[in-house]
Coordinates of C-alpha atoms in Angstrom, one line a residue:
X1 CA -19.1 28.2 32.1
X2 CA -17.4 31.8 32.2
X3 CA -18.4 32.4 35.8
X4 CA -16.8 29.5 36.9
X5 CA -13.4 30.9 35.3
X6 CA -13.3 28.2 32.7
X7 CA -12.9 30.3 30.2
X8 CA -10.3 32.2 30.0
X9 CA -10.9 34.2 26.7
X10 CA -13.1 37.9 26.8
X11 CA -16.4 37.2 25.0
X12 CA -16.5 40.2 23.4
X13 CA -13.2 40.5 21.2
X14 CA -13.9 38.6 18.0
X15 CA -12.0 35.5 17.0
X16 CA -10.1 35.6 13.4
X17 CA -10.0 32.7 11.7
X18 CA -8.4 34.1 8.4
X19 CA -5.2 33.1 7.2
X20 CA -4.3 36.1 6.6
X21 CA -3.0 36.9 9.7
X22 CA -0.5 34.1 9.8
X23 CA 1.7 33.7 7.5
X24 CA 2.9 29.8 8.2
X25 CA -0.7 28.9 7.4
X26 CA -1.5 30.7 4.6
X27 CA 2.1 28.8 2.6
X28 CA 0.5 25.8 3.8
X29 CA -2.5 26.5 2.1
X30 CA -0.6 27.5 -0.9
X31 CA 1.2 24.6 -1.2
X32 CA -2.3 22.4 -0.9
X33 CA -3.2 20.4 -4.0
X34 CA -6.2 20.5 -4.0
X35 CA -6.9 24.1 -3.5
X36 CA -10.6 25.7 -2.8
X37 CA -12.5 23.3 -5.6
X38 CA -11.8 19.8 -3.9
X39 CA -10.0 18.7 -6.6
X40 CA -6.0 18.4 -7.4
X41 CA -4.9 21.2 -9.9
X42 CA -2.2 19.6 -12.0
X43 CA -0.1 22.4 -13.7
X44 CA -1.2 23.7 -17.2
X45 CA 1.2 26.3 -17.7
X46 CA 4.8 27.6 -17.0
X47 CA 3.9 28.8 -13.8
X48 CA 0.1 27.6 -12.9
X49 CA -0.8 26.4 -9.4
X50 CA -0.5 23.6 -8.9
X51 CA 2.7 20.8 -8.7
X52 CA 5.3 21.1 -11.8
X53 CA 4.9 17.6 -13.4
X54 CA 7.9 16.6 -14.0
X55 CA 10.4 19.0 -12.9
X56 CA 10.0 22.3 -14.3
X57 CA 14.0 22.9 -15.2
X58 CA 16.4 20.6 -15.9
X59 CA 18.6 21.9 -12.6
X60 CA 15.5 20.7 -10.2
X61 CA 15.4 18.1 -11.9
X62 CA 19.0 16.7 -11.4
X63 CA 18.5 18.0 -8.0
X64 CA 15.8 15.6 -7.9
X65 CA 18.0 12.3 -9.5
X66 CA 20.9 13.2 -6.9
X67 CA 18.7 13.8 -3.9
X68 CA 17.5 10.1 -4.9
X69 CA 21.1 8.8 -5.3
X70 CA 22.1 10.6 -1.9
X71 CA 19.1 9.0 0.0
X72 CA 19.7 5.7 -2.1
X73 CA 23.7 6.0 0.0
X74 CA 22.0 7.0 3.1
X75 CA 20.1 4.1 3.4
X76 CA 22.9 1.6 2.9
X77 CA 24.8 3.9 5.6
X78 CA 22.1 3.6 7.9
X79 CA 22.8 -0.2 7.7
X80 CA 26.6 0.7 8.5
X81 CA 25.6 2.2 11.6
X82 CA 23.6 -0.4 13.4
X83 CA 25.7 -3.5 11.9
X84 CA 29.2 -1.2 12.4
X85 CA 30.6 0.3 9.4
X86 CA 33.7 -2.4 8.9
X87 CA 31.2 -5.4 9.6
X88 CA 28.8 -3.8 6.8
X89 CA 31.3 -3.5 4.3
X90 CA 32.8 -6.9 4.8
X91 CA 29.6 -8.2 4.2
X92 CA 29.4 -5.8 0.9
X93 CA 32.1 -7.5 -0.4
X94 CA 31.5 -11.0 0.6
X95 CA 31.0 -13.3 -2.4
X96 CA 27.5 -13.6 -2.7
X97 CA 26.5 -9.9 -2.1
X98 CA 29.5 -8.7 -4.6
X99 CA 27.2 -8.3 -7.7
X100 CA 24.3 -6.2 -5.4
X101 CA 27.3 -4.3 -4.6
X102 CA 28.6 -3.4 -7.9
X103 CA 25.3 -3.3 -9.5
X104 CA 23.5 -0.6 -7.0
X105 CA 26.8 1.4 -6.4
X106 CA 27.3 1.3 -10.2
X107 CA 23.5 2.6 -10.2
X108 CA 23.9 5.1 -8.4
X109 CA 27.3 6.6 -9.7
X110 CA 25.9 6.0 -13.3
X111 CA 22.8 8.0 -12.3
X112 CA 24.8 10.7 -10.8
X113 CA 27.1 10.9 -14.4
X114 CA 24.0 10.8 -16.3
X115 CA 22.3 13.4 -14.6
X116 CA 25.0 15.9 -13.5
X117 CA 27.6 15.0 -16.4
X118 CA 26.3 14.2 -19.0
X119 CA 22.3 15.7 -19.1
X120 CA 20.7 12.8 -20.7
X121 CA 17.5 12.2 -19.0
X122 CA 16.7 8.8 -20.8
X123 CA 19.6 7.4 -19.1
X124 CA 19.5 9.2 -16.2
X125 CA 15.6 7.6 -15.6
X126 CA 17.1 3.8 -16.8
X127 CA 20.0 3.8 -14.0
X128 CA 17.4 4.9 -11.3
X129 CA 15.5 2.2 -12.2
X130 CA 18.3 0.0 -12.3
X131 CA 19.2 1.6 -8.7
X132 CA 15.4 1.1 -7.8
X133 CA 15.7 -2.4 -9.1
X134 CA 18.6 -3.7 -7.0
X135 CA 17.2 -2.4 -3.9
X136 CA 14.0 -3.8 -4.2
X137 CA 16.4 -7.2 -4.8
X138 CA 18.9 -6.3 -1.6
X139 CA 15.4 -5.5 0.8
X140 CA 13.6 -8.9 -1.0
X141 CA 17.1 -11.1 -0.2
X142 CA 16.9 -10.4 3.6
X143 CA 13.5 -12.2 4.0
X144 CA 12.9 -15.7 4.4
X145 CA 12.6 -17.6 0.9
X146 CA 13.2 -13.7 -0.4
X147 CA 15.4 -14.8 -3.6
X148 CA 13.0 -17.6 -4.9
X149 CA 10.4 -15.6 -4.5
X150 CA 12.1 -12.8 -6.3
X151 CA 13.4 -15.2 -9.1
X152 CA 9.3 -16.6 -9.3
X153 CA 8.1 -13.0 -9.8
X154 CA 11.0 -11.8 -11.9
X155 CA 10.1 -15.3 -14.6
X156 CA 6.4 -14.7 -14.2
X157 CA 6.6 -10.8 -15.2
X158 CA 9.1 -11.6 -18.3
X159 CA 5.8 -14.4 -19.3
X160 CA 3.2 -11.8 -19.1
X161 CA 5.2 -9.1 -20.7
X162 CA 6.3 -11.8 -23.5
X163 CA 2.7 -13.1 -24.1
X164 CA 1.7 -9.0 -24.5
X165 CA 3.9 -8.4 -27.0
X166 CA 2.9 -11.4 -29.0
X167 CA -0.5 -11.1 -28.9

């Protein structure tokens, strides 16, 4: 195939395939979980390879609760922007999305308090879930038969987790 010009390459330099030599590859590589073994390395030190499970300081990790919170807001923007912003938030306020609104925008200005303000983690985690919780109920509300079917799952999971405790 080289003497019809197909090939374009001389066939006698060698080809390097180390990382080494690139630099964008080899942070890739560093950042890969799994690393040479085939197997994910979880962290077992201050600085191990590996991901830092949880957050390693308590600044990345209210980075990590705002950048939530901030995404959480840009989410409900990008709603503003394909509804228009004044039509969106009339429909914020109407009557029977008022306690979504005050609920998740509560969330999410409690989980920014607990985080940045006041540094208590245990709450911090609760009003994300909280936040979690009344988006999974805004998304759920949109679809067809989306509330009953929330309410169903919401009784049947309160039941199970009643009859654990009891038993």
């Amino acid at each position: 195939m080289s003497s019809l010009g197909w090939s374009r390459r001389d066939p006698d330099l060698p080809v390097s395939t180390s990382a080494n030599g690139t630099p964008i590859l080899s942070r890739l590589q560093s950042l890969n979980p799994f690393g040479d073994g085939g197997y994910v390395r979880l962290p077992t030190q201050e600085e191990g390879p590996g991901a830092p499970l949880p957050a390693p300081s308590r600044r990345e990790e209210e980075e990590g609760f705002f950048a939530w919170s901030m995404g959480s807001l840009l989410f409900l923007s990008s709603w503003a922007v394909l509804l228009g912003p004044i039509t969106y938030g009339k429909h914020l306020i109407s009557t029977p999305r008022l306690p979504f609104t005050a609920v998740y925008f509560g969330s999410i200005a409690l989980t920014l308090y607990f985080a940045i303000g006041l540094h208590n983690t245990l709450l911090t985690l609760f009003s994300a879930l909280v936040q979690l919780a009344s988006l999974l109920w805004y998304l759920v509300s949109y679809f067809p038969m989306g509330g009953t079917g929330l309410r169903f799952a919401a009784r049947f999971g309160t039941n199970r987790v009643a009859a654990w405790m009891t038993d």
